[in-house]
Amino acid sequence: MNLLKEAKFQLSQINKLNGYLNAFVNLYKKSYIFEKLDESYKRYSQGQLLSPLDGRLVAIKDNICTKDSYTTCSSYILKEAGAIIVGKTNLDEFAIGTSTINDLFGPTLNPMDLKVPRSSGGSSGGSAAAVSADISLGTDTGGSVRHPASYCNCFGFKPSYGLISRWGVVTYSNSFDTVGILGKTVERIRETFNILNVYDPKDPTSLSINERLKIKQYDKNKQITIGIPLDFNISKVSQNLRDIWKKAIKHLELKGFNTKIRHHQI
């Protein structure tokens, strides 16, 4: 594992592609990033890494407040775990939208096609397009993490309401907003979630310690049924996506879950 070599490559990719993609609206100084990388590498050499994310580069959606360039709220927890914040990512204005287009910074483009300008999705399009970082934090109200992740060929995870602190997040819809995680691998997202999944007294919507204990005590042997809305299988979906959708359902069934396809009655 060579954190410095890997990070230098990632930063070079960010600097190389950001002029076109416009994923980052603010990049932190290289001197700060390499100072933190050096600290992480020393801990690695001594076998004292703070967490699986120690020395990993993280991008933060620009509706998560910062103070003096050091990110607070849920991303502060990542910083304490040794993760290195590299910058703030673009979004739809006030996180209201699905295209990551705004008048101040302009649109974020899709990294999957560097020849033809295409949408990165939204509203966390900057976080999804920032594929050169290990992990990005976004916010999700009605799909703002999952939607751009599907556009940009990465994984997007929206945790259950109240699991990750929203302290410092500019609210769009208080009863729906969650901090979500985007990454290149499910493993990295899991590692990040395990760090962020803690009670925060500064966030009134954060699940209490008692509620979290109840969740942990839930019978893991109980058969879980996953509902599959029939409405998702619409005629406009391409055959390629339809095949992937069916493959995902089959994968869940092979893992031991029950699945039920239902039609939502209005």
PDB file of C-alpha atoms in Angstrom, residues 18 91 123 162 235 252:
ATOM      1  CA  ASN A  18     -11.957  18.960 -13.255  1.00  0.00           C
ATOM      2  CA  LEU A  91     -24.671  20.579  -7.052  1.00  0.00           C
ATOM      3  CA  SER A 123     -28.428  16.995  -7.267  1.00  0.00           C
ATOM      4  CA  GLY A 162     -31.489   9.589  11.166  1.00  0.00           C
ATOM      5  CA  SER A 235     -41.616   0.158 -21.139  1.00  0.00           C
ATOM      6  CA  LEU A 252     -30.992 -10.769  -3.763  1.00  0.00           C
TER       7      LEU A 252
END
